[in-house]
């Protein structure tokens, strides 16, 4: 039986050195109520590096008609869904949203667009937004696959962090996307780092990947030395190939967060999409599992917890923000 003492021993080992193959195999095998014992070590690691919970929020700046065929995505042009479709929002609207967020405890504001990348005129709109907000709130963007030139221009305009998920492991990626390669995603992360940007990259879970492939993704992100890892949990969308997916349970979601904390003990781990839909009554335990941050507000096409709901939760748990 895996106990809390075992979890703390594993956490101590994670602090001193990277976990070995046998340690990772042990993490993969832990199931049922033993997952709760695992949280003793993951919460220890989180407290060792983070004294507060970071809040970030996103805006869907351009929605729908995406040229890519990611099997989980409501915005792909390949699937018939009820997701909203609209062109790039006006800079004035995006600036207004950023100014409003800057008056709250939210520390980071991210512009997200559907599609493989942006055209020059859209990059210029992003630059306008960054220029207006750069001294008010930390700025992030998720704009797809961009060139080093574009990423460098965004950095100069005030962008602090670039978000670009790998989505899943290299071995599972061909089963969820055929319109671009895993290597293209990794290259974008490397370009963002070369441009001097902090990098936020993680994945979506519940796609049918194995627990070994969850660990594979965590190790890839460790090798890439990303700064923050957003963890998303699938909300099955009617009309997509994964509309009937049913791979997640609240305990299993907690296990995924904990695995990332053990493998990446000093990195920001942000629980993002699907938090409201997948954790049920175990939701407050995401912080014991390893979350050092949460994305508050709505997701790209689905509702999330409101800022007030999240602030009330953090207050009841006596976490600092």
Short mmCIF file of N, CA, C and O in Angstrom, two decimals, residues 30-92:
data_model
loop_
_atom_site.label_atom_id
_atom_site.label_comp_id
_atom_site.label_asym_id
_atom_site.label_seq_id
_atom_site.Cartn_x
_atom_site.Cartn_y
_atom_site.Cartn_z
N UNK A 30 -0.32 4.03 -8.99
CA UNK A 30 -1.13 4.46 -7.85
C UNK A 30 -2.56 4.76 -8.29
O UNK A 30 -2.78 5.55 -9.22
N UNK A 31 -3.53 4.15 -7.62
CA UNK A 31 -4.92 4.34 -7.99
C UNK A 31 -5.81 4.33 -6.76
O UNK A 31 -5.36 4.05 -5.64
N UNK A 32 -7.09 4.63 -6.97
CA UNK A 32 -8.06 4.58 -5.88
C UNK A 32 -7.73 5.54 -4.77
O UNK A 32 -7.20 6.64 -4.99
N UNK A 33 -7.99 5.11 -3.56
CA UNK A 33 -7.79 5.98 -2.39
C UNK A 33 -6.32 6.31 -2.16
O UNK A 33 -6.00 7.28 -1.47
N UNK A 34 -5.42 5.52 -2.73
CA UNK A 34 -3.99 5.80 -2.57
C UNK A 34 -3.61 7.12 -3.24
O UNK A 34 -2.60 7.73 -2.88
N UNK A 35 -4.42 7.57 -4.19
CA UNK A 35 -4.16 8.87 -4.82
C UNK A 35 -4.21 9.98 -3.77
O UNK A 35 -3.43 10.93 -3.82
N UNK A 36 -5.10 9.84 -2.79
CA UNK A 36 -5.19 10.85 -1.74
C UNK A 36 -3.91 10.88 -0.90
O UNK A 36 -3.49 11.94 -0.44
N UNK A 37 -3.28 9.72 -0.70
CA UNK A 37 -1.99 9.68 0.00
C UNK A 37 -0.92 10.39 -0.81
O UNK A 37 -0.03 11.05 -0.26
N UNK A 38 -1.03 10.30 -2.14
CA UNK A 38 -0.06 10.95 -3.03
C UNK A 38 -0.03 12.46 -2.83
O UNK A 38 1.01 13.10 -3.00
N UNK A 39 -1.16 13.02 -2.40
CA UNK A 39 -1.26 14.47 -2.24
C UNK A 39 -0.41 15.00 -1.09
O UNK A 39 -0.10 16.20 -1.07
N UNK A 40 -0.04 14.14 -0.17
CA UNK A 40 0.83 14.59 0.92
C UNK A 40 2.17 15.10 0.37
O UNK A 40 2.70 16.12 0.81
N UNK A 41 2.69 14.40 -0.62
CA UNK A 41 3.96 14.80 -1.22
C UNK A 41 3.82 15.95 -2.20
O UNK A 41 4.66 16.85 -2.24
N UNK A 42 2.76 15.94 -2.99
CA UNK A 42 2.58 17.01 -3.97
C UNK A 42 2.32 18.35 -3.29
O UNK A 42 2.83 19.39 -3.74
N UNK A 43 1.56 18.34 -2.21
CA UNK A 43 1.31 19.60 -1.49
C UNK A 43 2.59 20.09 -0.80
O UNK A 43 2.85 21.30 -0.74
N UNK A 44 3.41 19.16 -0.32
CA UNK A 44 4.70 19.52 0.28
C UNK A 44 5.58 20.22 -0.76
O UNK A 44 6.20 21.26 -0.48
N UNK A 45 5.62 19.68 -1.97
CA UNK A 45 6.44 20.27 -3.03
C UNK A 45 5.92 21.65 -3.42
O UNK A 45 6.71 22.58 -3.61
N UNK A 46 4.62 21.79 -3.53
CA UNK A 46 4.05 23.08 -3.91
C UNK A 46 4.39 24.15 -2.88
O UNK A 46 4.82 25.26 -3.22
N UNK A 47 4.21 23.81 -1.60
CA UNK A 47 4.50 24.78 -0.53
C UNK A 47 5.98 25.14 -0.48
O UNK A 47 6.34 26.24 -0.06
N UNK A 48 6.83 24.24 -0.93
CA UNK A 48 8.27 24.50 -0.91
C UNK A 48 8.66 25.61 -1.89
O UNK A 48 9.64 26.32 -1.65
N UNK A 49 7.88 25.75 -2.97
CA UNK A 49 8.24 26.73 -4.01
C UNK A 49 7.27 27.89 -4.15
O UNK A 49 7.62 28.93 -4.71
N UNK A 50 6.04 27.72 -3.67
CA UNK A 50 5.02 28.74 -3.91
C UNK A 50 4.29 29.08 -2.61
O UNK A 50 3.82 28.19 -1.91
N UNK A 51 4.18 30.37 -2.33
CA UNK A 51 3.53 30.83 -1.10
C UNK A 51 2.14 31.41 -1.35
O UNK A 51 1.45 31.80 -0.42
N UNK A 52 1.75 31.49 -2.62
CA UNK A 52 0.44 32.05 -2.95
C UNK A 52 -0.09 31.39 -4.21
O UNK A 52 0.64 30.73 -4.94
N UNK A 53 -1.37 31.58 -4.45
CA UNK A 53 -2.02 31.05 -5.64
C UNK A 53 -2.15 32.17 -6.67
O UNK A 53 -2.68 33.24 -6.38
N UNK A 54 -1.65 31.91 -7.87
CA UNK A 54 -1.71 32.90 -8.94
C UNK A 54 -2.99 32.74 -9.74
O UNK A 54 -3.42 31.62 -10.04
N UNK A 55 -3.60 33.87 -10.12
CA UNK A 55 -4.81 33.86 -10.92
C UNK A 55 -4.53 34.44 -12.30
O UNK A 55 -3.90 35.49 -12.42
N UNK A 56 -5.01 33.74 -13.33
CA UNK A 56 -4.92 34.28 -14.67
C UNK A 56 -6.29 34.16 -15.33
O UNK A 56 -7.16 33.43 -14.85
N UNK A 57 -6.48 34.89 -16.40
CA UNK A 57 -7.75 34.85 -17.11
C UNK A 57 -7.50 35.06 -18.60
O UNK A 57 -6.54 35.72 -18.99
N UNK A 58 -8.38 34.46 -19.42
CA UNK A 58 -8.19 34.55 -20.87
C UNK A 58 -9.39 35.23 -21.53
O UNK A 58 -10.47 35.33 -20.96
N UNK A 59 -9.16 35.68 -22.76
CA UNK A 59 -10.25 36.16 -23.60
C UNK A 59 -10.13 35.47 -24.95
O UNK A 59 -9.03 35.33 -25.49
N UNK A 60 -11.25 34.99 -25.46
CA UNK A 60 -11.28 34.37 -26.78
C UNK A 60 -11.35 35.50 -27.81
O UNK A 60 -12.41 36.01 -28.13
N UNK A 61 -10.17 35.90 -28.30
CA UNK A 61 -10.08 37.10 -29.14
C UNK A 61 -10.50 36.86 -30.59
O UNK A 61 -10.84 37.80 -31.31
N UNK A 62 -10.44 35.61 -31.04
CA UNK A 62 -10.95 35.24 -32.36
C UNK A 62 -11.44 33.81 -32.27
O UNK A 62 -10.69 32.92 -31.86
N UNK A 63 -12.69 33.58 -32.64
CA UNK A 63 -13.30 32.28 -32.36
C UNK A 63 -13.77 31.57 -33.62
O UNK A 63 -14.35 32.19 -34.52
N UNK A 64 -13.55 30.24 -33.64
CA UNK A 64 -14.11 29.40 -34.67
C UNK A 64 -13.35 29.38 -35.98
O UNK A 64 -12.35 30.06 -36.17
N UNK A 65 -13.85 28.53 -36.91
CA UNK A 65 -13.30 28.37 -38.26
C UNK A 65 -11.81 28.04 -38.25
O UNK A 65 -11.06 28.48 -39.12
N UNK A 66 -11.39 27.28 -37.25
CA UNK A 66 -9.97 26.92 -37.16
C UNK A 66 -9.62 25.91 -38.24
O UNK A 66 -10.35 24.95 -38.49
N UNK A 67 -8.48 26.12 -38.87
CA UNK A 67 -8.03 25.26 -39.97
C UNK A 67 -7.50 23.91 -39.49
O UNK A 67 -7.24 23.02 -40.31
N UNK A 68 -7.33 23.74 -38.18
CA UNK A 68 -6.73 22.52 -37.64
C UNK A 68 -7.82 21.54 -37.19
O UNK A 68 -8.94 21.94 -36.86
N UNK A 69 -7.47 20.24 -37.14
CA UNK A 69 -8.48 19.22 -36.86
C UNK A 69 -8.31 18.54 -35.50
O UNK A 69 -8.62 17.36 -35.35
N UNK A 70 -7.83 19.28 -34.50
CA UNK A 70 -7.67 18.72 -33.15
C UNK A 70 -8.99 18.10 -32.69
O UNK A 70 -10.03 18.78 -32.68
N UNK A 71 -8.96 16.84 -32.32
CA UNK A 71 -10.17 16.06 -32.12
C UNK A 71 -11.03 16.52 -30.95
O UNK A 71 -12.22 16.20 -30.88
N UNK A 72 -10.46 17.31 -30.05
CA UNK A 72 -11.17 17.75 -28.86
C UNK A 72 -11.78 19.13 -29.00
O UNK A 72 -12.53 19.59 -28.14
N UNK A 73 -11.49 19.83 -30.10
CA UNK A 73 -11.73 21.28 -30.15
C UNK A 73 -13.06 21.66 -30.80
O UNK A 73 -13.35 21.28 -31.94
N UNK A 74 -13.82 22.48 -30.08
CA UNK A 74 -15.11 22.96 -30.57
C UNK A 74 -14.97 23.95 -31.71
O UNK A 74 -15.93 24.20 -32.45
N UNK A 75 -13.76 24.53 -31.88
CA UNK A 75 -13.59 25.62 -32.84
C UNK A 75 -13.08 25.16 -34.21
O UNK A 75 -12.92 25.98 -35.11
N UNK A 76 -12.82 23.87 -34.36
CA UNK A 76 -12.31 23.37 -35.63
C UNK A 76 -13.37 23.46 -36.72
O UNK A 76 -14.53 23.11 -36.51
N UNK A 77 -12.96 23.87 -37.91
CA UNK A 77 -13.89 23.96 -39.05
C UNK A 77 -14.32 22.58 -39.53
O UNK A 77 -15.28 22.46 -40.31
N UNK A 78 -13.64 21.55 -39.08
CA UNK A 78 -13.95 20.19 -39.50
C UNK A 78 -15.18 19.62 -38.79
O UNK A 78 -15.71 18.60 -39.22
N UNK A 79 -15.62 20.25 -37.69
CA UNK A 79 -16.69 19.70 -36.89
C UNK A 79 -17.85 20.69 -36.79
O UNK A 79 -17.65 21.91 -36.81
N UNK A 80 -19.04 20.15 -36.65
CA UNK A 80 -20.23 20.96 -36.50
C UNK A 80 -20.58 21.08 -35.02
O UNK A 80 -21.07 20.12 -34.41
N UNK A 81 -20.30 22.23 -34.44
CA UNK A 81 -20.55 22.46 -33.01
C UNK A 81 -21.30 23.78 -32.84
O UNK A 81 -21.52 24.52 -33.79
N UNK A 82 -21.66 24.06 -31.60
CA UNK A 82 -22.37 25.31 -31.30
C UNK A 82 -21.43 26.43 -30.86
O UNK A 82 -21.87 27.46 -30.36
N UNK A 83 -20.13 26.23 -31.05
CA UNK A 83 -19.15 27.23 -30.62
C UNK A 83 -19.34 28.52 -31.40
O UNK A 83 -19.65 28.51 -32.60
N UNK A 84 -19.15 29.67 -30.74
CA UNK A 84 -19.30 30.96 -31.43
C UNK A 84 -18.24 31.14 -32.51
O UNK A 84 -17.13 30.62 -32.39
N UNK A 85 -18.61 31.86 -33.55
CA UNK A 85 -17.68 32.17 -34.65
C UNK A 85 -17.66 33.68 -34.85
O UNK A 85 -18.70 34.30 -35.08
N UNK A 86 -16.47 34.28 -34.72
CA UNK A 86 -16.36 35.72 -34.98
C UNK A 86 -14.89 36.05 -35.28
O UNK A 86 -13.98 35.33 -34.88
N UNK A 87 -14.66 37.14 -36.03
CA UNK A 87 -13.29 37.54 -36.37
C UNK A 87 -12.59 38.17 -35.17
O UNK A 87 -13.17 38.28 -34.09
N UNK A 88 -11.37 38.62 -35.39
CA UNK A 88 -10.57 39.22 -34.33
C UNK A 88 -11.31 40.41 -33.70
O UNK A 88 -11.76 41.31 -34.41
N UNK A 89 -11.43 40.38 -32.39
CA UNK A 89 -12.12 41.47 -31.69
C UNK A 89 -11.34 42.77 -31.83
O UNK A 89 -10.13 42.76 -32.07
N UNK A 90 -12.02 43.87 -31.67
CA UNK A 90 -11.36 45.16 -31.80
C UNK A 90 -10.38 45.37 -30.65
O UNK A 90 -10.63 44.94 -29.52
N UNK A 91 -9.24 46.02 -30.92
CA UNK A 91 -8.29 46.33 -29.85
C UNK A 91 -8.94 47.07 -28.69
O UNK A 91 -8.61 46.82 -27.52
N UNK A 92 -9.88 47.98 -28.97
CA UNK A 92 -10.50 48.75 -27.89
C UNK A 92 -11.26 47.84 -26.93
O UNK A 92 -11.22 48.06 -25.71
#
